[in-house]
mmCIF file of C-alpha atoms and ligand atoms in Angstrom:
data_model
loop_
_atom_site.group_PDB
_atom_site.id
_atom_site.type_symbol
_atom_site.label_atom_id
_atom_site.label_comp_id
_atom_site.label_asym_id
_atom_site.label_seq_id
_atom_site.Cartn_x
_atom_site.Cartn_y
_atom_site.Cartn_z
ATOM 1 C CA UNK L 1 7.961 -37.457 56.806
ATOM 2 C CA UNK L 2 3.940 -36.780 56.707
ATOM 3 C CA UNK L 3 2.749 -33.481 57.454
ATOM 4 C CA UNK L 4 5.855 -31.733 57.866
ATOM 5 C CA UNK L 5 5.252 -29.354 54.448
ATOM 6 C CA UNK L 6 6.846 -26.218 55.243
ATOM 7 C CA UNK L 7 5.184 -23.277 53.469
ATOM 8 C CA UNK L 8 6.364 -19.474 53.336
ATOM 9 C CA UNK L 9 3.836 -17.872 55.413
ATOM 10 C CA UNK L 10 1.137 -16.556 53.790
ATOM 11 C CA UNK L 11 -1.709 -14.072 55.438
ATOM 12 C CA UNK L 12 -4.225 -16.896 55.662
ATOM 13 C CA UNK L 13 -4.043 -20.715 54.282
ATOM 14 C CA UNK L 14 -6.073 -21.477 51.567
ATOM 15 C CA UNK L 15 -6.785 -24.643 53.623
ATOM 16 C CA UNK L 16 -6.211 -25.574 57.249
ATOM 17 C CA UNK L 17 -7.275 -29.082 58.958
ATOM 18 C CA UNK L 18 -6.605 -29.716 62.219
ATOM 19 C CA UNK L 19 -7.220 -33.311 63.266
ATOM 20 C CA UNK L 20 -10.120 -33.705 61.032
ATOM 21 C CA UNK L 21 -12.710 -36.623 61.877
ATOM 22 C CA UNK L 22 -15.238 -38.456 60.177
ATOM 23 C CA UNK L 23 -17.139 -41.607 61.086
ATOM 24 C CA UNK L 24 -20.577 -42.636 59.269
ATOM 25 C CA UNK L 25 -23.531 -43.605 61.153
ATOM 26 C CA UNK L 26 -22.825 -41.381 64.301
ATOM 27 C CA UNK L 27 -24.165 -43.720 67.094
ATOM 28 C CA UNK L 28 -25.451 -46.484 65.412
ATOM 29 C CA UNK L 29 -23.816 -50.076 65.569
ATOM 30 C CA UNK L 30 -22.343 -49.902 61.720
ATOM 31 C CA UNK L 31 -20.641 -46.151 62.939
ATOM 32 C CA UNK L 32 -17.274 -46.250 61.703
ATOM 33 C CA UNK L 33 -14.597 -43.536 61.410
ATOM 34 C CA UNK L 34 -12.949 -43.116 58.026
ATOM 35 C CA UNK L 35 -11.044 -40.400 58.349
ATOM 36 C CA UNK L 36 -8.838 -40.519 61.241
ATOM 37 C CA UNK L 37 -6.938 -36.878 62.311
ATOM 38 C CA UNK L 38 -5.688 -35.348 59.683
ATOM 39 C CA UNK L 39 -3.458 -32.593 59.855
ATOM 40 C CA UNK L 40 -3.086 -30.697 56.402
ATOM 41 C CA UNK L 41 -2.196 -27.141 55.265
ATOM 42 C CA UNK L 42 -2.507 -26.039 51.683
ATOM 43 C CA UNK L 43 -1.088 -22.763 50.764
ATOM 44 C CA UNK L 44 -3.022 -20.043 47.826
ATOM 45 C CA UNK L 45 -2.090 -21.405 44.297
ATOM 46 C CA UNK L 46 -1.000 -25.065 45.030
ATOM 47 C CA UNK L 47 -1.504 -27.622 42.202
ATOM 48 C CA UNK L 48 -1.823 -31.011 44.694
ATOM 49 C CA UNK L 49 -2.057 -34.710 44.056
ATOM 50 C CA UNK L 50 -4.298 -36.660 46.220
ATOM 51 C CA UNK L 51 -3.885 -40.365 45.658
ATOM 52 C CA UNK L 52 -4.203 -43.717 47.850
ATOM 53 C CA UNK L 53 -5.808 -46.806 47.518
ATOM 54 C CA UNK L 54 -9.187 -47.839 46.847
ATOM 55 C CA UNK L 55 -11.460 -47.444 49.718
ATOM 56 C CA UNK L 56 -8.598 -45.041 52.073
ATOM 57 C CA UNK L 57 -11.117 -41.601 52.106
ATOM 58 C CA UNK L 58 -10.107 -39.670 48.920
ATOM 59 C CA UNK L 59 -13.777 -39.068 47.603
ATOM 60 C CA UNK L 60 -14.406 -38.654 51.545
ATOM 61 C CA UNK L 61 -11.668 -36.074 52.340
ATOM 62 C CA UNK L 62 -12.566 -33.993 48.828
ATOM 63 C CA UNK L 63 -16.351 -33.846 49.352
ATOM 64 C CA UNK L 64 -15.192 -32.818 52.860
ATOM 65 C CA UNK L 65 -12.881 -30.045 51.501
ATOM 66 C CA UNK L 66 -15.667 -29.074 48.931
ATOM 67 C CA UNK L 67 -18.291 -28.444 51.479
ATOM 68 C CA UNK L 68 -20.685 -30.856 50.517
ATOM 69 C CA UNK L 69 -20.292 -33.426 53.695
ATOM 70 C CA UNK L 70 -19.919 -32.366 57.440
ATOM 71 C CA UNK L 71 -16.611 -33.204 59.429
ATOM 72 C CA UNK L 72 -17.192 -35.435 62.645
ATOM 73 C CA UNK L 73 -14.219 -33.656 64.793
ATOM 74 C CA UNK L 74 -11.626 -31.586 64.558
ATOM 75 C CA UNK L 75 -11.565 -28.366 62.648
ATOM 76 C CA UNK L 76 -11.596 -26.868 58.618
ATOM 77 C CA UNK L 77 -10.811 -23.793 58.167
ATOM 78 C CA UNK L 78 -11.662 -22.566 54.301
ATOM 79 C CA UNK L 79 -9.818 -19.226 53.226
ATOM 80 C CA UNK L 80 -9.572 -18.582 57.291
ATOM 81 C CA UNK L 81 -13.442 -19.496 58.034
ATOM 82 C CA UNK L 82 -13.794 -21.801 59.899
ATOM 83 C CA UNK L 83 -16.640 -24.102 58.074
ATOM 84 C CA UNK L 84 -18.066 -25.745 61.339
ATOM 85 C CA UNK L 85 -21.308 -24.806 62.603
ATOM 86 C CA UNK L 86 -22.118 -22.700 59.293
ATOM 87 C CA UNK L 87 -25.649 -23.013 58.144
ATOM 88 C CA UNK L 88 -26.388 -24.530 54.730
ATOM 89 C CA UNK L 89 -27.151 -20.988 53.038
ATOM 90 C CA UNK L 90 -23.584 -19.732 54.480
ATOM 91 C CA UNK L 91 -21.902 -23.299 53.097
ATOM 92 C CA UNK L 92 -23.517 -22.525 49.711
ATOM 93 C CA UNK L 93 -22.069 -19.263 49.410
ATOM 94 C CA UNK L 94 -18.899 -20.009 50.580
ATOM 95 C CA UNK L 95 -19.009 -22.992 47.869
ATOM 96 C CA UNK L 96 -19.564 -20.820 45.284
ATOM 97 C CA UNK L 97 -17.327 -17.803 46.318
ATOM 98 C CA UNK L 98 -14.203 -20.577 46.861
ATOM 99 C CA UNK L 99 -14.549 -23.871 45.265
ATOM 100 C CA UNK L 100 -15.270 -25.144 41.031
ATOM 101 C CA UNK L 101 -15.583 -28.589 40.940
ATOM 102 C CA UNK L 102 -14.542 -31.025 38.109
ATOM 103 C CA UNK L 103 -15.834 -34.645 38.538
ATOM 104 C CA UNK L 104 -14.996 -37.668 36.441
ATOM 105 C CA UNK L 105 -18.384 -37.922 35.205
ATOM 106 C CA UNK L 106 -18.602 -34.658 33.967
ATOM 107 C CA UNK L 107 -22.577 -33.828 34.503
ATOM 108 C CA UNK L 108 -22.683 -31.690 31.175
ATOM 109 C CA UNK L 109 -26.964 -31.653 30.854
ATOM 110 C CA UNK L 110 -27.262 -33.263 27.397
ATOM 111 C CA UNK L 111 -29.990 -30.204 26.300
ATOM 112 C CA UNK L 112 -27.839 -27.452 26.718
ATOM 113 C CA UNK L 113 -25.399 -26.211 24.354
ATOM 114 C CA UNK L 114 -21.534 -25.872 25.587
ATOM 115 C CA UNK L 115 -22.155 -22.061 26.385
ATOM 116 C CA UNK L 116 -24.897 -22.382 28.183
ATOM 117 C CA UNK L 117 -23.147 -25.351 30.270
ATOM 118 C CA UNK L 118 -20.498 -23.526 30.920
ATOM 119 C CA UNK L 119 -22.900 -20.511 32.052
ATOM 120 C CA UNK L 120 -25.062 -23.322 34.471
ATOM 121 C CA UNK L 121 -23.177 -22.315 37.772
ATOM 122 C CA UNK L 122 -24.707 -18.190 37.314
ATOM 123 C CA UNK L 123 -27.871 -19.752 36.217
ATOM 124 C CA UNK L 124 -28.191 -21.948 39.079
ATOM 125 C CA UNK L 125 -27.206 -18.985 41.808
ATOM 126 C CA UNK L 126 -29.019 -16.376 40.298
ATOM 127 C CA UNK L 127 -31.640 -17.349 38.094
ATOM 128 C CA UNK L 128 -30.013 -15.628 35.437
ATOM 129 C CA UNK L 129 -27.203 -15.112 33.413
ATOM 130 C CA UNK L 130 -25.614 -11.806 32.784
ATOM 131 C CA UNK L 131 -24.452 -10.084 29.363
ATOM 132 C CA UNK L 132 -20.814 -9.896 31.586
ATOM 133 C CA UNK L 133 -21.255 -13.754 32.420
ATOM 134 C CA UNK L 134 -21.868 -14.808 28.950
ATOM 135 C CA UNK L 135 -18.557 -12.977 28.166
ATOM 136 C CA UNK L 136 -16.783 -14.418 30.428
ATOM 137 C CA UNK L 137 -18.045 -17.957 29.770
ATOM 138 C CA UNK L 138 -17.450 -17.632 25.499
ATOM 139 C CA UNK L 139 -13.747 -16.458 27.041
ATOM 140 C CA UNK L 140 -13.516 -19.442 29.104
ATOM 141 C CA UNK L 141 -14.390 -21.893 26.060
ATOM 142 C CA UNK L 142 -12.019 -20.137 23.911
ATOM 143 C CA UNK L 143 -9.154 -20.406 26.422
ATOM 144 C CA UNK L 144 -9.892 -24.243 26.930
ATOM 145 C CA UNK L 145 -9.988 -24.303 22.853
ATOM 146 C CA UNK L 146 -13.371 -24.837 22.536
ATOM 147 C CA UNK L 147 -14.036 -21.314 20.960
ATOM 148 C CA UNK L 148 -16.010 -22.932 17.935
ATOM 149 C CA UNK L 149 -17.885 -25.585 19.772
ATOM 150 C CA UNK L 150 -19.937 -23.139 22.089
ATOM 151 C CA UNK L 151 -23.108 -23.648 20.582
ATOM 152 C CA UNK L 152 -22.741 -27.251 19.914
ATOM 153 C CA UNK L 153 -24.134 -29.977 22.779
ATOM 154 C CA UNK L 154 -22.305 -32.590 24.673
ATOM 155 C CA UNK L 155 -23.474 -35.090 22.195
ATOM 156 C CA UNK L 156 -21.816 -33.581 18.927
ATOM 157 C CA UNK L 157 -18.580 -33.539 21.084
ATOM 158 C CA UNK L 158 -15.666 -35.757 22.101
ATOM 159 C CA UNK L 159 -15.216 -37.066 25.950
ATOM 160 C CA UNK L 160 -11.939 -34.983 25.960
ATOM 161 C CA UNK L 161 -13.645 -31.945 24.783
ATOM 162 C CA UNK L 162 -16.651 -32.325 27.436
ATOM 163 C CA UNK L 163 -14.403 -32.302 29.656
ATOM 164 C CA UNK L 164 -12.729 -29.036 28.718
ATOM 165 C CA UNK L 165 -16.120 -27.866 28.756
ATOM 166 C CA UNK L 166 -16.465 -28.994 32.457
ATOM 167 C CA UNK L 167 -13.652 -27.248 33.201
ATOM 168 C CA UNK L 168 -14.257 -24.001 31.720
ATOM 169 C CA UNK L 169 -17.584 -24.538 33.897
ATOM 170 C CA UNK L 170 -15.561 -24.794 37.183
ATOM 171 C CA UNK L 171 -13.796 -22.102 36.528
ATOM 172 C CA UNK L 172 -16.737 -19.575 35.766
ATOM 173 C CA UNK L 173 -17.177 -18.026 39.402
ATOM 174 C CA UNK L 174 -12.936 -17.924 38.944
ATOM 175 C CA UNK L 175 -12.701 -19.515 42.432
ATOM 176 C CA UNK L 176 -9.232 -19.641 44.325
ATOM 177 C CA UNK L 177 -9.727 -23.572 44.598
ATOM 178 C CA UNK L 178 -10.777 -26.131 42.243
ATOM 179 C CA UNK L 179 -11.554 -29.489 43.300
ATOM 180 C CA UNK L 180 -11.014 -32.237 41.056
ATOM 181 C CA UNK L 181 -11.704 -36.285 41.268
ATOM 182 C CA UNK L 182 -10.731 -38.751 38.644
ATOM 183 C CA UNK L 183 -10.708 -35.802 36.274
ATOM 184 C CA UNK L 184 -9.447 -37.774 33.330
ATOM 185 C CA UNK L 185 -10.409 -40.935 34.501
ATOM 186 C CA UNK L 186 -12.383 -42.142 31.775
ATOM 187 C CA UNK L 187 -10.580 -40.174 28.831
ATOM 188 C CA UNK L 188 -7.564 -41.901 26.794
ATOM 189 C CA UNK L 189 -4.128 -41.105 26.975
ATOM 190 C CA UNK L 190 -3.791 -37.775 24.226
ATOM 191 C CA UNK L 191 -7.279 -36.576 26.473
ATOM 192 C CA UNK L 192 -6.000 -37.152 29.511
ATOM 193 C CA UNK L 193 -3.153 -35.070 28.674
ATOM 194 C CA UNK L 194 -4.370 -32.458 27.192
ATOM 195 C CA UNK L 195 -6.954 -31.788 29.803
ATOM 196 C CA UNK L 196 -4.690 -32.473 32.845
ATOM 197 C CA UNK L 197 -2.285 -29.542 30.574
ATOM 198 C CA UNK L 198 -5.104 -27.348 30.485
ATOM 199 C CA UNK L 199 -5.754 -27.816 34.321
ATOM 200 C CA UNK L 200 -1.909 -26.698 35.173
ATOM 201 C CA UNK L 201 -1.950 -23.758 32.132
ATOM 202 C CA UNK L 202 -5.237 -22.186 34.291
ATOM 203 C CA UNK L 203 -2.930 -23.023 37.586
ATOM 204 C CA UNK L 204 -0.087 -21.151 36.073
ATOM 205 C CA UNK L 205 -2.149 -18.085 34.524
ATOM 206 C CA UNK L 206 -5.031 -17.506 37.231
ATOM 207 C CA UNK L 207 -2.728 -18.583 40.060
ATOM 208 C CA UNK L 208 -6.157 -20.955 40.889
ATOM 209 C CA UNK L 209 -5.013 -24.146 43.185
ATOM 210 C CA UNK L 210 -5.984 -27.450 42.224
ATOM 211 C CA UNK L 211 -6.598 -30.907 44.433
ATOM 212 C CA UNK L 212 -6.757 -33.431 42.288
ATOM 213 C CA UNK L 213 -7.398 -36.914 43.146
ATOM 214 C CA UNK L 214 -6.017 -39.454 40.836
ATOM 215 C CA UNK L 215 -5.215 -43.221 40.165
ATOM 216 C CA UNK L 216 -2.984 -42.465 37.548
ATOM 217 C CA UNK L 217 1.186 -42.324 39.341
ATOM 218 C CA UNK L 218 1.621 -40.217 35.762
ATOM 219 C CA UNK L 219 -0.654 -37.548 36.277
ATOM 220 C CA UNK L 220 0.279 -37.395 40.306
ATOM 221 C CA UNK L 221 3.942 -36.981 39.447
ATOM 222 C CA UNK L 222 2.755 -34.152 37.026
ATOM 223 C CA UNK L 223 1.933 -32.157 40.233
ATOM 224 C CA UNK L 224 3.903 -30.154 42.868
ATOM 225 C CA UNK L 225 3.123 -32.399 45.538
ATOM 226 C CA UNK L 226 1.849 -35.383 46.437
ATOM 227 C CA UNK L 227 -0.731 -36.481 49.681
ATOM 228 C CA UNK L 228 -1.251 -39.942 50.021
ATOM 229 C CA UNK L 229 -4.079 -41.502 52.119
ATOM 230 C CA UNK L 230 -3.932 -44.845 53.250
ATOM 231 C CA UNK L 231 -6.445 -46.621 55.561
ATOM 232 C CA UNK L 232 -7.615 -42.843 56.580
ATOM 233 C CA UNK L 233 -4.704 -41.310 57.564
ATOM 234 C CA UNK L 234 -1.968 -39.532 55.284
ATOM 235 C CA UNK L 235 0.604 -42.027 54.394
ATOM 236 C CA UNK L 236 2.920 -39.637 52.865
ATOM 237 C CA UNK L 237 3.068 -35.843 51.785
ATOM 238 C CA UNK L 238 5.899 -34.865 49.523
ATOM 239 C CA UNK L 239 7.110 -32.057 46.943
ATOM 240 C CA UNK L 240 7.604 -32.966 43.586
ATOM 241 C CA UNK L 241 10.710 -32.834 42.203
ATOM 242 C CA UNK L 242 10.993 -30.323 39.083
ATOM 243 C CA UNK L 243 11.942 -32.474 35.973
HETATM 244 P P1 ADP O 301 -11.667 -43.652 48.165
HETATM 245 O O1 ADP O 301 -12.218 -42.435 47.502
HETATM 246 O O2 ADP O 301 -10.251 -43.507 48.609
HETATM 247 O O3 ADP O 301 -11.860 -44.894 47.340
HETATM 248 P P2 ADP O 301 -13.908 -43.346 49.959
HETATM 249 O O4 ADP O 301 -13.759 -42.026 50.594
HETATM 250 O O5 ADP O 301 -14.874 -43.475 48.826
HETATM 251 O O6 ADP O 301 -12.469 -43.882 49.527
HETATM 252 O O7 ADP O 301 -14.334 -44.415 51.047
HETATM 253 C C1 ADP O 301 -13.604 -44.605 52.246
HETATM 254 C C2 ADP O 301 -14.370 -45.561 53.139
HETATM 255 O O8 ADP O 301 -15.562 -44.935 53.579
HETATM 256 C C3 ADP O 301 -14.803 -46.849 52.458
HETATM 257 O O9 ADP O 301 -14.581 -47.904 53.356
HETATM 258 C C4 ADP O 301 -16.263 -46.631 52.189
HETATM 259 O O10 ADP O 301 -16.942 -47.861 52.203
HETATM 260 C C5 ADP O 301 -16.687 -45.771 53.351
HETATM 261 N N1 ADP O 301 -17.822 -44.895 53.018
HETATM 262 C C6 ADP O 301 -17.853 -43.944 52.056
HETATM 263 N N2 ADP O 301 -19.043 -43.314 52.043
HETATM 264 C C7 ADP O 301 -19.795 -43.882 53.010
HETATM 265 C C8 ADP O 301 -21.151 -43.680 53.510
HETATM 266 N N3 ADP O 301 -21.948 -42.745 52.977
HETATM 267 N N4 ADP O 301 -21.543 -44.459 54.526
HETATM 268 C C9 ADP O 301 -20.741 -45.385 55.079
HETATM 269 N N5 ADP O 301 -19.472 -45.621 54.677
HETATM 270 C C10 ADP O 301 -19.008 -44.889 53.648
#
């Protein structure tokens, strides 16, 4: 059955949509709803598959979830805000107080060593980067094994390792919820892996929940549960078995 997840209560859900909308080009002839009512609750510390077909709203639904696209209708509540109607300075913060983001692509900027990659996020927010967020960053790289690579650039490393680095990046601000799409989708098997392990050894020591969107049936049945969009709607939603 879809949308029947039964969580134990928690104070607040990490996320809460009720009968989310969202159509493109509001009002125009070529307006056309993609996403239509979705009801979803994720609980603190879930590690979440989110997986349908080509073209059925994943990379819709996520840069929904990740703040970076309004909702048409219905309601999104982040950490128990409610994200409708907030300005774009109060989306920003809330971005960077709640959400890390690792993309397929992994936008490491080729000039800057893996440190200072990693460190990009505190940069970005405050023009600087503190003695403390250097720390924390060198810690980061070491716990994604990278301790030795830290002053090397993307260039002089593998696609596997720049993506550790990407990761260690989203985890910087050490936000409750990291967003992921494709996140080994252009890395080989022994890559994939061993950055899809990392992702669940960070889930299982920092209690962080993950929502990762994924083509690959493997890596989804790697996770606790499994959402499945098709056509805009969710399909299915279903625990994982333990193996
Ligand atoms: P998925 O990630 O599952 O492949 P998407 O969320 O990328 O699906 O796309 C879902 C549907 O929304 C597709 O039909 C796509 O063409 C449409 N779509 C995505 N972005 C836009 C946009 N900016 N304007 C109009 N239609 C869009």
């Amino acid at each position: 059955m879809s949308g029947t997840h039964n969580h134990a209560a928690t104070a607040t859900a990490l996320i809460e949509l009720h009968q989310l909308r969202k159509s493109y080009n509001l009002g125009q002839p070529n307006e056309a709803e993609i996403l239509h009512g979705i009801d979803l609750h994720i609980a603190h510390g879930e590690f979440l598959a989110l997986i349908g077909p080509s073209g059925s709203g994943k990379s819709t639904l996520l840069n929904i979830l990740g703040l970076l696209e309004p909702l048409t209708d219905g309601s999104y509540q982040l950490q128990g805000q409610a994200v409708q109607g907030l300005d774009d300075e109060a989306l920003t913060l809330l971005r960077r107080r709640a959400l890390g983001f690792v993309f397929q692509f992994h936008h490491l900027l080729p000039a800057f060593t893996a440190l200072e990659n990693v460190t990009l996020p505190a940069l970005m927010s405050e023009g600087r980067v503190s003695t403390k967020q250097r720390e924390q960053a060198r810690a980061l790289l070491e716990a994604v094994g990278l301790a030795d690579a830290a002053h090397k650039r993307p260039s002089e490393l593998s696609g596997g390792m720049q993506q550790r680095v990407a990761i260690a990046r989203a985890l910087v601000h050490d936000p409750p919820l990291v967003l992921a799409d494709e996140p080994t989708g252009n890395l080989d098997t022994a890559a994939s892996d061993a950055a899809f392990a990392l992702m669940r050894q960070i889930h299982e020591r920092r209690g962080t929940a993950f929502i990762v969107v994924t083509h690959d049936p493997r890596l989804a049945q790697r996770c606790d549960r499994i959402v499945e969009l098709v056509d805009g709607r969710i399909a299915s939603d279903q625990a994982v078995a333990a193996p």
